[in-house]
Coordinates of C-alpha atoms (C1' of nucleotides) in Angstrom, one line a residue:
Chain X
M1 CA 11.2 -3.7 23.6
S2 CA 10.3 -1.3 20.8
K3 CA 11.9 -2.5 17.6
P4 CA 12.4 0.3 15.1
S5 CA 10.1 0.3 12.2
I6 CA 8.9 2.5 9.3
P7 CA 5.3 3.6 8.6
Q8 CA 3.0 1.3 6.8
G9 CA 3.4 1.5 3.0
T10 CA 6.8 3.2 3.1
R11 CA 10.1 1.6 2.2
D12 CA 13.8 1.9 2.7
F13 CA 15.8 1.7 -0.5
S14 CA 19.1 -0.2 0.0
P15 CA 22.1 0.8 -2.1
A16 CA 21.5 -1.8 -4.9
E17 CA 17.8 -0.7 -5.0
V18 CA 18.7 2.9 -5.3
R19 CA 21.0 2.1 -8.2
R20 CA 18.2 0.3 -10.0
R21 CA 15.7 3.0 -9.3
Q22 CA 18.1 5.6 -10.6
Y23 CA 18.5 3.6 -13.7
I24 CA 14.8 4.0 -14.3
F25 CA 14.8 7.7 -13.4
N26 CA 17.8 8.4 -15.7
T27 CA 16.2 6.5 -18.6
L28 CA 13.0 8.6 -18.2
R29 CA 14.8 11.8 -17.7
D30 CA 16.9 11.4 -20.9
I31 CA 13.7 10.8 -22.9
F32 CA 11.9 13.7 -21.3
E33 CA 14.8 16.0 -22.1
N34 CA 15.1 14.6 -25.6
Y35 CA 11.4 15.6 -26.2
G36 CA 12.1 19.1 -25.0
F37 CA 10.5 19.0 -21.6
Q38 CA 11.9 21.1 -18.7
P39 CA 12.4 19.9 -15.1
L40 CA 10.2 21.2 -12.3
E41 CA 10.0 20.5 -8.6
T42 CA 7.3 21.5 -6.2
P43 CA 7.0 21.2 -2.4
S44 CA 6.1 18.0 -0.6
M45 CA 3.2 19.8 1.0
E46 CA 0.6 22.0 -0.5
N47 CA -2.2 24.0 1.1
L48 CA -5.1 21.7 1.8
T49 CA -7.4 24.0 -0.2
T50 CA -5.2 23.5 -3.3
L51 CA -5.7 19.7 -3.2
M52 CA -9.3 19.2 -1.9
G53 CA -12.0 18.5 -4.4
K54 CA -9.6 17.8 -7.3
Y55 CA -9.5 14.0 -7.1
G56 CA -13.1 13.1 -6.4
E57 CA -14.7 12.1 -3.1
E58 CA -12.5 9.0 -2.7
G59 CA -9.4 11.2 -3.5
D60 CA -10.2 13.7 -0.7
R61 CA -10.3 10.8 1.8
L62 CA -6.9 9.6 0.6
I63 CA -5.1 12.9 1.0
F64 CA -2.5 12.8 3.8
K65 CA -3.4 15.7 6.0
I66 CA -0.9 17.4 8.3
L67 CA -2.1 18.4 11.7
N68 CA -1.6 22.1 12.4
N69 CA 1.1 23.1 14.8
G70 CA 0.5 24.9 18.0
L71 CA -3.2 24.1 18.4
H72 CA -2.9 24.4 22.2
E73 CA -1.7 28.0 21.8
K74 CA -4.9 29.2 20.2
K75 CA -6.8 32.0 21.9
E76 CA -10.0 31.0 23.7
A77 CA -12.2 32.4 20.9
D78 CA -10.5 30.4 18.3
K79 CA -10.6 27.3 20.4
E80 CA -14.3 27.2 20.3
K81 CA -14.2 27.0 16.6
L82 CA -11.5 24.5 16.7
N83 CA -13.5 22.3 19.0
A84 CA -16.5 22.5 16.7
E85 CA -14.4 21.5 13.7
W86 CA -12.6 18.8 15.6
S87 CA -15.8 17.1 16.5
K88 CA -16.8 17.0 12.9
V89 CA -13.5 15.4 12.0
L90 CA -14.2 12.7 14.6
E91 CA -17.7 12.1 13.2
K92 CA -17.1 11.7 9.5
P93 CA -14.5 12.1 6.7
Y94 CA -13.9 15.8 6.9
A95 CA -11.0 18.1 6.5
T96 CA -10.7 21.8 7.4
P97 CA -7.8 24.3 7.3
V98 CA -8.7 25.1 10.9
V99 CA -7.3 21.7 11.9
T100 CA -5.1 20.8 8.9
E101 CA -3.9 23.7 6.8
R102 CA -1.4 21.7 4.8
A103 CA -1.5 18.3 3.2
L104 CA 1.0 16.0 1.4
R105 CA 1.1 16.1 -2.4
Y106 CA -1.3 13.5 -3.8
D107 CA -0.1 13.7 -7.4
L108 CA 2.1 15.9 -9.6
T109 CA -0.6 17.3 -11.9
I110 CA -2.5 19.6 -9.5
P111 CA 0.7 21.1 -8.1
F112 CA 1.8 21.7 -11.6
A113 CA -1.4 23.5 -12.5
R114 CA -1.0 25.6 -9.3
Y115 CA 2.6 26.4 -10.4
V116 CA 1.5 27.4 -13.9
V117 CA -1.1 29.8 -12.5
M118 CA 1.3 31.4 -10.1
H119 CA 4.0 31.8 -12.7
Q120 CA 1.9 32.5 -15.8
N121 CA 3.6 35.7 -16.6
E122 CA 7.1 34.2 -16.6
L123 CA 6.3 31.1 -18.7
A124 CA 6.5 30.7 -22.4
F125 CA 3.5 28.7 -23.6
P126 CA 3.1 26.0 -24.6
F127 CA 4.9 25.0 -21.5
R128 CA 6.4 21.5 -21.3
R129 CA 7.7 20.2 -18.1
Y130 CA 8.6 16.9 -16.4
Q131 CA 8.6 16.2 -12.8
M132 CA 9.9 13.2 -10.8
Q133 CA 9.0 13.3 -7.1
P134 CA 7.3 11.3 -4.4
V135 CA 3.6 11.5 -3.8
W136 CA 1.6 10.2 -0.8
R137 CA -1.8 8.5 -0.4
A138 CA -3.4 7.4 2.8
D139 CA -4.5 4.2 1.1
R140 CA -4.4 0.7 2.3
P141 CA -1.1 -0.8 1.1
Q142 CA -1.0 -4.0 -0.9
K143 CA 0.9 -5.5 -3.7
G144 CA 2.2 -2.7 -6.0
R145 CA 0.5 -0.1 -3.9
Y146 CA 2.4 2.1 -1.4
R147 CA 1.6 5.0 0.7
E148 CA 4.7 6.8 -0.4
F149 CA 5.6 6.3 -4.1
W150 CA 7.1 8.2 -6.9
Q151 CA 5.6 9.5 -10.0
C152 CA 7.3 10.7 -13.1
D153 CA 5.1 13.1 -15.1
A154 CA 5.3 14.9 -18.3
D155 CA 2.8 17.6 -19.2
V156 CA 2.2 20.2 -21.9
V157 CA -0.1 23.1 -21.3
G158 CA -0.9 25.8 -23.8
S159 CA -3.5 28.4 -24.3
T160 CA -6.5 27.3 -26.4
S161 CA -6.4 30.7 -28.1
L162 CA -2.9 30.0 -29.3
I163 CA -3.8 26.6 -30.5
N164 CA -6.9 27.7 -32.5
E165 CA -8.5 24.3 -32.7
A166 CA -8.7 22.2 -29.6
E167 CA -8.0 19.2 -31.7
L168 CA -4.4 20.4 -32.2
L169 CA -3.7 19.4 -28.6
C170 CA -3.7 15.9 -30.2
I171 CA -0.2 16.4 -31.4
Y172 CA 1.0 16.7 -27.9
Q173 CA -1.0 13.7 -26.9
A174 CA 0.7 11.8 -29.8
E175 CA 4.1 12.9 -28.5
L176 CA 3.3 11.6 -25.1
L177 CA 2.3 8.2 -26.5
C178 CA 5.8 8.2 -28.1
I179 CA 7.4 8.9 -24.8
Y180 CA 5.6 5.9 -23.3
Q181 CA 6.7 3.7 -26.1
S182 CA 10.2 4.9 -26.2
A183 CA 10.6 4.5 -22.4
F184 CA 9.3 1.0 -22.3
H185 CA 11.4 0.2 -25.3
K186 CA 14.6 1.4 -23.5
L187 CA 13.6 -0.4 -20.3
Q188 CA 12.9 -3.5 -22.3
L189 CA 9.5 -4.0 -20.7
P190 CA 7.7 -6.7 -22.6
Q191 CA 4.0 -7.0 -23.5
V192 CA 3.2 -3.4 -22.8
V193 CA -0.2 -2.1 -24.0
I194 CA -1.1 1.5 -24.0
K195 CA -4.9 1.8 -23.8
I196 CA -6.4 4.9 -25.2
N197 CA -10.0 6.2 -24.9
S198 CA -11.8 9.5 -24.6
R199 CA -14.0 10.9 -21.9
K200 CA -16.1 12.4 -24.7
L201 CA -16.7 8.9 -26.0
L202 CA -17.8 7.8 -22.6
A203 CA -20.1 10.8 -22.4
G204 CA -21.3 9.9 -25.8
I205 CA -22.2 6.4 -24.7
A206 CA -24.2 7.7 -21.9
E207 CA -26.0 10.1 -24.3
V208 CA -26.7 7.4 -26.8
C209 CA -28.2 5.3 -24.0
G210 CA -30.4 8.2 -23.1
M211 CA -29.0 8.8 -19.7
P212 CA -26.2 11.3 -19.9
E213 CA -26.4 11.9 -16.1
L214 CA -25.3 8.4 -15.4
M215 CA -22.0 8.6 -17.3
M216 CA -19.9 8.0 -14.2
E217 CA -21.9 4.9 -13.3
I218 CA -21.6 3.5 -16.7
T219 CA -17.9 4.0 -17.0
I220 CA -17.1 2.6 -13.6
A221 CA -18.9 -0.6 -14.5
M222 CA -17.4 -0.8 -17.9
D223 CA -13.9 -0.4 -16.5
K224 CA -14.3 -3.8 -14.8
L225 CA -14.8 -5.6 -18.1
D226 CA -11.5 -7.5 -18.2
K227 CA -11.9 -8.4 -14.5
I228 CA -15.4 -9.6 -14.2
G229 CA -16.4 -10.1 -17.9
W230 CA -19.6 -8.9 -19.6
E231 CA -21.9 -10.9 -17.3
G232 CA -20.5 -9.1 -14.3
V233 CA -20.6 -5.7 -16.0
S234 CA -24.2 -6.1 -17.1
K235 CA -25.2 -7.1 -13.6
E236 CA -23.4 -4.1 -12.2
L237 CA -25.0 -1.8 -14.8
S238 CA -28.5 -2.8 -13.8
Q239 CA -27.6 -2.4 -10.2
R240 CA -26.4 1.1 -10.9
G241 CA -29.8 1.9 -12.5
I242 CA -29.1 1.5 -16.2
S243 CA -32.1 0.5 -18.2
E244 CA -32.4 -2.8 -20.1
D245 CA -32.3 -0.9 -23.4
G246 CA -29.2 1.0 -22.3
I247 CA -27.4 -2.2 -21.3
N248 CA -28.1 -3.7 -24.7
K249 CA -26.6 -0.6 -26.4
I250 CA -23.6 -0.8 -24.2
K251 CA -23.2 -4.5 -25.1
H252 CA -23.3 -3.6 -28.7
I253 CA -20.6 -0.9 -28.2
I254 CA -18.3 -3.2 -26.2
A255 CA -18.6 -5.9 -28.9
V256 CA -16.8 -3.6 -31.4
T257 CA -13.6 -5.3 -32.5
G258 CA -10.9 -5.0 -35.1
D259 CA -8.0 -2.7 -35.4
N260 CA -8.1 0.8 -34.1
E261 CA -9.5 2.4 -37.3
A262 CA -12.2 -0.3 -37.6
R263 CA -13.2 0.3 -34.0
L264 CA -13.3 4.1 -34.5
S265 CA -15.4 3.7 -37.6
A266 CA -17.8 1.5 -35.8
L267 CA -18.0 3.8 -32.9
E268 CA -18.5 6.7 -35.2
N269 CA -21.7 5.0 -36.5
I270 CA -23.0 4.3 -33.1
M271 CA -22.3 7.8 -32.0
Q272 CA -24.3 9.5 -34.8
S273 CA -26.8 11.0 -32.4
S274 CA -24.1 12.4 -30.0
E275 CA -22.1 15.5 -30.9
T276 CA -19.8 14.8 -28.0
G277 CA -19.3 11.2 -29.0
K278 CA -18.4 12.1 -32.5
Q279 CA -15.9 14.7 -31.3
G280 CA -14.3 12.0 -29.1
V281 CA -13.9 9.8 -32.1
A282 CA -12.4 12.6 -34.1
E283 CA -9.9 13.5 -31.4
L284 CA -8.8 9.9 -31.1
R285 CA -8.4 9.6 -34.8
Q286 CA -6.4 12.7 -35.0
T287 CA -4.1 11.7 -32.1
L288 CA -3.5 8.3 -33.7
A289 CA -2.7 10.0 -37.1
Y290 CA -0.1 12.2 -35.5
H291 CA 1.3 9.3 -33.6
K292 CA 1.8 7.4 -36.8
D293 CA 4.0 10.1 -38.1
L294 CA 6.0 10.5 -34.9
A295 CA 6.4 6.9 -33.8
S296 CA 9.4 4.6 -34.5
A297 CA 9.0 1.2 -36.0
N298 CA 11.2 -0.4 -33.3
W299 CA 8.8 0.2 -30.5
Q300 CA 7.0 -2.8 -29.3
A301 CA 4.4 -1.3 -27.0
E302 CA 1.0 -1.3 -28.7
V303 CA -1.4 1.6 -28.7
V304 CA -5.0 0.2 -28.6
V305 CA -8.3 1.9 -28.5
D306 CA -10.2 0.5 -25.6
I307 CA -13.7 1.8 -25.0
S308 CA -13.9 0.2 -21.6
L309 CA -11.0 2.3 -20.2
A310 CA -12.1 4.7 -17.5
R311 CA -9.9 6.8 -15.2
G312 CA -10.8 8.0 -11.8
L313 CA -9.4 11.5 -11.8
N314 CA -12.2 13.8 -12.5
Y315 CA -10.3 16.6 -14.2
Y316 CA -9.8 14.6 -17.4
T317 CA -12.0 15.9 -20.3
G318 CA -10.8 14.3 -23.5
V319 CA -8.4 11.6 -24.5
I320 CA -7.3 9.3 -21.6
V321 CA -4.6 6.7 -21.6
E322 CA -3.5 3.9 -19.3
V323 CA -0.5 1.6 -19.5
V324 CA -0.4 -2.0 -18.5
T325 CA 1.9 -4.9 -19.0
N326 CA 0.5 -8.4 -19.4
A327 CA 3.9 -9.9 -18.5
V328 CA 3.1 -9.6 -14.8
K329 CA 0.0 -9.5 -12.7
M330 CA 0.0 -5.8 -11.6
G331 CA -2.1 -2.8 -11.8
S332 CA -1.5 -0.1 -14.3
I333 CA 2.0 1.2 -14.6
G334 CA 1.1 4.6 -16.0
G335 CA -1.7 6.8 -17.0
G336 CA -2.7 10.2 -18.2
G337 CA -5.0 12.2 -20.3
R338 CA -6.2 15.5 -21.6
Y339 CA -7.6 18.2 -19.3
D340 CA -9.3 21.3 -20.4
D341 CA -9.2 24.3 -18.1
L342 CA -7.3 22.6 -15.3
T343 CA -5.9 25.9 -14.3
G344 CA -9.4 27.3 -14.2
L345 CA -9.7 25.7 -10.8
F346 CA -7.1 28.3 -9.7
G347 CA -8.5 31.2 -11.5
L348 CA -6.7 31.1 -14.9
K349 CA -9.1 30.4 -17.7
G350 CA -8.3 29.2 -21.2
L351 CA -5.4 26.9 -20.6
S352 CA -5.6 23.2 -21.6
G353 CA -3.1 20.5 -21.3
V354 CA -2.2 16.9 -21.7
G355 CA -0.1 14.8 -19.5
I356 CA 1.2 11.3 -18.7
S357 CA 2.5 9.7 -15.6
F358 CA 4.8 6.8 -15.0
G359 CA 4.3 4.8 -11.8
I360 CA 8.0 4.0 -11.4
D361 CA 7.5 1.9 -8.2
R362 CA 5.4 -0.5 -10.1
I363 CA 7.7 -0.4 -13.1
Y364 CA 10.5 -1.3 -10.7
D365 CA 8.5 -4.2 -9.4
V366 CA 7.8 -5.5 -12.9
I367 CA 11.4 -5.2 -14.0
E368 CA 12.6 -6.9 -10.8
E369 CA 10.1 -9.7 -11.2
L370 CA 11.2 -10.3 -14.8
N371 CA 14.8 -9.9 -14.0
L372 CA 15.4 -7.2 -16.6
F373 CA 17.7 -4.9 -14.7
P374 CA 21.1 -4.6 -16.5
Q375 CA 23.8 -6.5 -14.7
E376 CA 26.4 -3.7 -14.8
L377 CA 24.3 -1.4 -12.4
A378 CA 26.0 -2.9 -9.4
T379 CA 28.9 -0.6 -9.4
G380 CA 30.4 1.5 -6.6
T381 CA 33.9 1.4 -5.1
K382 CA 36.2 0.0 -7.7
V383 CA 39.2 -0.7 -5.5
M384 CA 40.0 -1.0 -1.8
L385 CA 43.4 -0.4 -0.3
V386 CA 44.4 -2.7 2.4
N387 CA 45.7 -0.9 5.5
F388 CA 49.0 -2.2 6.9
G389 CA 49.5 0.7 9.2
G390 CA 52.5 2.9 9.9
A391 CA 54.5 4.1 7.0
N392 CA 52.5 1.7 4.8
E393 CA 49.3 3.6 5.7
Q394 CA 50.9 6.9 4.5
Y395 CA 52.0 5.2 1.3
A396 CA 48.4 3.9 0.9
L397 CA 46.9 7.3 1.5
R398 CA 49.0 9.0 -1.1
T399 CA 48.1 6.3 -3.5
L400 CA 44.4 6.7 -2.6
Q401 CA 44.5 10.3 -3.4
Q402 CA 46.1 9.7 -6.8
L403 CA 43.6 7.1 -7.7
R404 CA 40.7 9.4 -6.9
N405 CA 42.3 12.2 -8.9
S406 CA 42.3 9.8 -11.8
G407 CA 38.6 9.3 -11.4
I408 CA 38.7 5.9 -9.9
A409 CA 36.3 5.2 -7.0
A410 CA 38.6 4.1 -4.3
E411 CA 38.7 3.7 -0.5
I412 CA 41.0 2.5 2.2
Y413 CA 40.2 0.2 5.1
P414 CA 40.1 2.6 8.0
D415 CA 42.5 0.8 10.4
A416 CA 45.2 -1.8 10.3
S417 CA 43.0 -4.8 11.2
K418 CA 43.9 -8.3 10.6
F419 CA 44.5 -9.1 7.0
D420 CA 41.7 -11.5 6.4
K421 CA 39.2 -9.3 8.1
Q422 CA 40.0 -6.5 5.6
M423 CA 39.8 -9.0 2.7
K424 CA 36.5 -10.3 3.9
Y425 CA 35.2 -6.8 4.1
A426 CA 36.2 -6.0 0.5
N427 CA 34.7 -9.3 -0.6
K428 CA 31.4 -8.7 1.1
R429 CA 31.1 -5.2 -0.3
G430 CA 31.6 -6.6 -3.8
I431 CA 34.6 -4.4 -4.5
P432 CA 36.2 -5.9 -7.6
Y433 CA 39.9 -5.0 -6.9
V434 CA 42.1 -4.8 -3.9
I435 CA 45.5 -3.1 -3.6
L436 CA 48.1 -4.3 -1.1
P437 CA 50.5 -1.5 -0.3
G438 CA 52.9 -3.3 2.1
D439 CA 56.6 -3.0 3.0
E440 CA 57.8 -4.6 -0.2
E441 CA 55.6 -2.5 -2.4
R442 CA 56.5 0.7 -0.7
E443 CA 60.2 0.1 -0.9
K444 CA 59.9 -0.7 -4.6
Q445 CA 57.4 2.1 -5.2
M446 CA 55.0 -0.4 -6.7
L447 CA 51.6 -1.8 -5.9
S448 CA 50.2 -5.3 -5.7
L449 CA 46.8 -5.3 -7.5
K450 CA 44.5 -8.2 -6.9
D451 CA 41.6 -8.9 -9.1
F452 CA 38.9 -10.4 -6.9
T453 CA 36.9 -12.0 -9.7
T454 CA 39.8 -14.0 -11.1
G455 CA 41.9 -14.2 -8.0
E456 CA 45.0 -13.0 -10.0
Q457 CA 47.5 -10.7 -8.4
K458 CA 50.5 -8.9 -9.8
M459 CA 52.9 -6.2 -8.7
V460 CA 52.7 -3.2 -11.0
T461 CA 53.3 0.6 -11.0
L462 CA 50.6 3.1 -10.1
E463 CA 50.2 4.1 -13.8
E464 CA 49.5 0.5 -14.7
V465 CA 46.9 0.2 -11.9
I466 CA 45.2 3.3 -13.2
T467 CA 45.2 2.0 -16.8
T468 CA 43.8 -1.4 -15.7
L469 CA 41.1 0.1 -13.5
N470 CA 40.0 2.7 -16.1
S471 CA 39.6 0.2 -18.8
Chain G
rG1 C1' -14.5 1.2 4.9
rA2 C1' -15.1 -4.9 4.7
rG3 C1' -12.7 -9.6 5.0
rG4 C1' -8.6 -13.8 5.0
rC5 C1' -3.6 -15.1 6.9
rA6 C1' 0.4 -14.1 10.2
rG7 C1' 3.5 -12.2 14.6
rU8 C1' 8.9 -17.2 18.2
rA9 C1' 17.0 -14.8 18.0
rG10 C1' 19.4 -9.3 13.7
rC11 C1' 16.9 -12.2 9.2
rU12 C1' 14.1 -16.8 7.3
rC13 C1' 11.4 -20.1 9.9
rA14 C1' 10.6 -25.3 13.1
rG15 C1' 8.2 -26.2 17.7
rC16 C1' 3.3 -32.8 17.7
rU17 C1' -3.4 -33.8 21.2
rG18 C1' -1.0 -28.0 26.4
rG19 C1' 4.1 -31.2 29.9
rU20 C1' 11.3 -30.5 32.3
rU21 C1' 16.0 -25.6 30.9
rA22 C1' 12.2 -22.9 23.5
rG23 C1' 15.4 -25.0 18.6
rA24 C1' 17.7 -24.9 13.3
rG25 C1' 19.8 -22.3 9.1
rC26 C1' 21.8 -17.7 7.7
rA27 C1' 24.1 -13.3 9.8
rU28 C1' 27.4 -11.3 13.8
rC29 C1' 31.8 -11.9 17.0
rA30 C1' 36.2 -14.9 18.4
rG31 C1' 39.6 -18.8 17.2
rA32 C1' 42.0 -22.6 13.6
rU33 C1' 45.1 -18.7 9.9
rU34 C1' 50.5 -12.4 12.3
rG35 C1' 50.5 -10.8 3.8
rU36 C1' 45.7 -13.5 0.8
rG37 C1' 39.0 -13.1 0.5
rG38 C1' 34.7 -15.8 -1.7
rU39 C1' 35.1 -22.9 0.3
rU40 C1' 36.0 -25.6 5.5
rC41 C1' 36.2 -26.6 10.9
rU42 C1' 35.5 -25.1 16.3
rG43 C1' 33.4 -22.0 19.8
rA44 C1' 30.5 -17.8 21.7
rG45 C1' 26.9 -14.0 22.2
rG46 C1' 21.9 -13.1 21.2
rG47 C1' 14.6 -14.4 23.3
rU48 C1' 9.6 -11.1 29.2
rC49 C1' 7.6 -16.5 22.2
rG50 C1' 3.9 -8.7 19.6
rA51 C1' 1.1 -6.6 24.2
rG52 C1' -2.8 -7.3 28.0
rG53 C1' -6.2 -10.5 30.4
rG54 C1' -8.5 -15.5 31.1
rU55 C1' -8.8 -21.1 31.4
rU56 C1' -5.3 -24.8 33.7
rC57 C1' -1.4 -28.1 38.6
rG58 C1' 1.1 -26.3 34.1
rA59 C1' 0.3 -21.9 28.1
rG60 C1' 4.9 -20.4 22.5
rC61 C1' 0.4 -23.8 21.8
rC62 C1' -6.5 -23.1 24.0
rC63 C1' -10.2 -18.6 24.8
rC64 C1' -11.1 -13.1 24.8
rU65 C1' -9.3 -8.2 23.9
rU66 C1' -5.7 -5.1 21.7
rU67 C1' -1.7 -3.9 18.3
rU68 C1' 1.4 -4.5 14.1
rG69 C1' 2.5 -6.7 9.4
rU70 C1' 0.7 -9.0 4.9
rC71 C1' -2.9 -10.2 1.1
rU72 C1' -7.9 -9.7 -1.2
rC73 C1' -12.4 -6.5 -2.2
rC74 C1' -13.5 -1.1 -3.0
rC75 C1' -10.4 2.4 -5.4
rC76 C1' -5.9 3.6 -7.5
rA77 C1' 0.1 4.4 -9.9

RNA sequence: GAGGCAGUAGCUCAGCUGGUUAGAGCAUCAGAUUGUGGUUCUGAGGGUCGAGGGUUCGAGCCCCUUUUGUCUCCCCA
């Protein structure tokens, strides 16, 4: 009656999928290590209070909350409070430690900030770490969107006093851009575009338009430019209460074209009346200058200044980036940005950082769709020994041990089943070689080695088997 | 939170305007074949047609409710 199933938005990963995912993880890990980042892991669950209020209103709703244990054991006095809070939960989107003290990790950045604050005295700043772990969102699943998915993050935090000028954070930002390019180069992802913008520029636009308080409204509308076009955006802008005059100015800003420097120059002119806006331009310019020195000519992924880029997470304060590939219809495959004072949320002032995130589940989907996984990933057991039972089984087991000692992934069929059944099993598993240790082989102290891809079979010594399989 | 589509064997799906005992391919198991797989042939097992109610002489099919999956919008990686 009840067929087994898994929760909505979660997935099993079969052996071949795990191999392909590990290929992506390993590629990223190598690059992170190569850039001097250190690994970090944090718990799957955090205290609710650590997470709430960090991701915006929508974010709070999407946090997976864990129901407290032992609610029925509460004392009568506590139960009254529990009842009061519970009815609030039933009424509206609401979360309270009284009911849910813990919640599943929503991203890797906030737990990282929490970690930095808790271990501030042990860490050497600037602290560079990478982290590859699953995160959970109580979102509605659809294509490229899961409720459990993995992020691979790299962040640098340092004290602003150490780094004298805030602009110097740009060098880290430039490094992170290089990590993106290097990673997508290694994974051979085509048509990758790294969009870069600055929250300060967005704030500048709002200022220039004379309505700084509507910055969020303006950026949300502008973010939809490539989806609904200028006509849609202008309509949305007026719906969101932007004046005719402001819309015209925004139209002007969006119309800026040319290469990155041309865009920045044009934006600089437009931003004359906004200190914040000018600062945004300067930071972008500085970042791109560092990047030029650090980048390799081989990398295909483009870095493009895109004024219409917004990002939902509300802790970003400066440069923001987002990665897309035009080769497949898919949401962004990575994103990140600069945050000032992220740790201030947890009581440690004066630390700033930059970070990036890879959405490896989407990257997987893209590579899969474009058939870009290397062929040779499908490895595993190299050779299976057929089991003929009795003395032959003993002979096979001794051979098996010697093969394994030589570093060859080998296994034996567990019982002396019919011959073709054993062969079919090996074939289905995709094991490339089979060894037949039978009467004749045992008496001669030899082994028959069959190559499943060619069908060839020859009787050779153990040493020859090892040489063949290790080549 | 709003909407579209779907739920029939382990998997992918047929099943006509409602009409005898609900089918196919793949997979599984057994045999042809007791030391030669990936090709072939034969046979077998496997279903309260997502759940509940209604209409009807009769429902896999029509109606209502419910549930699950999937896709789109919102938002995000």
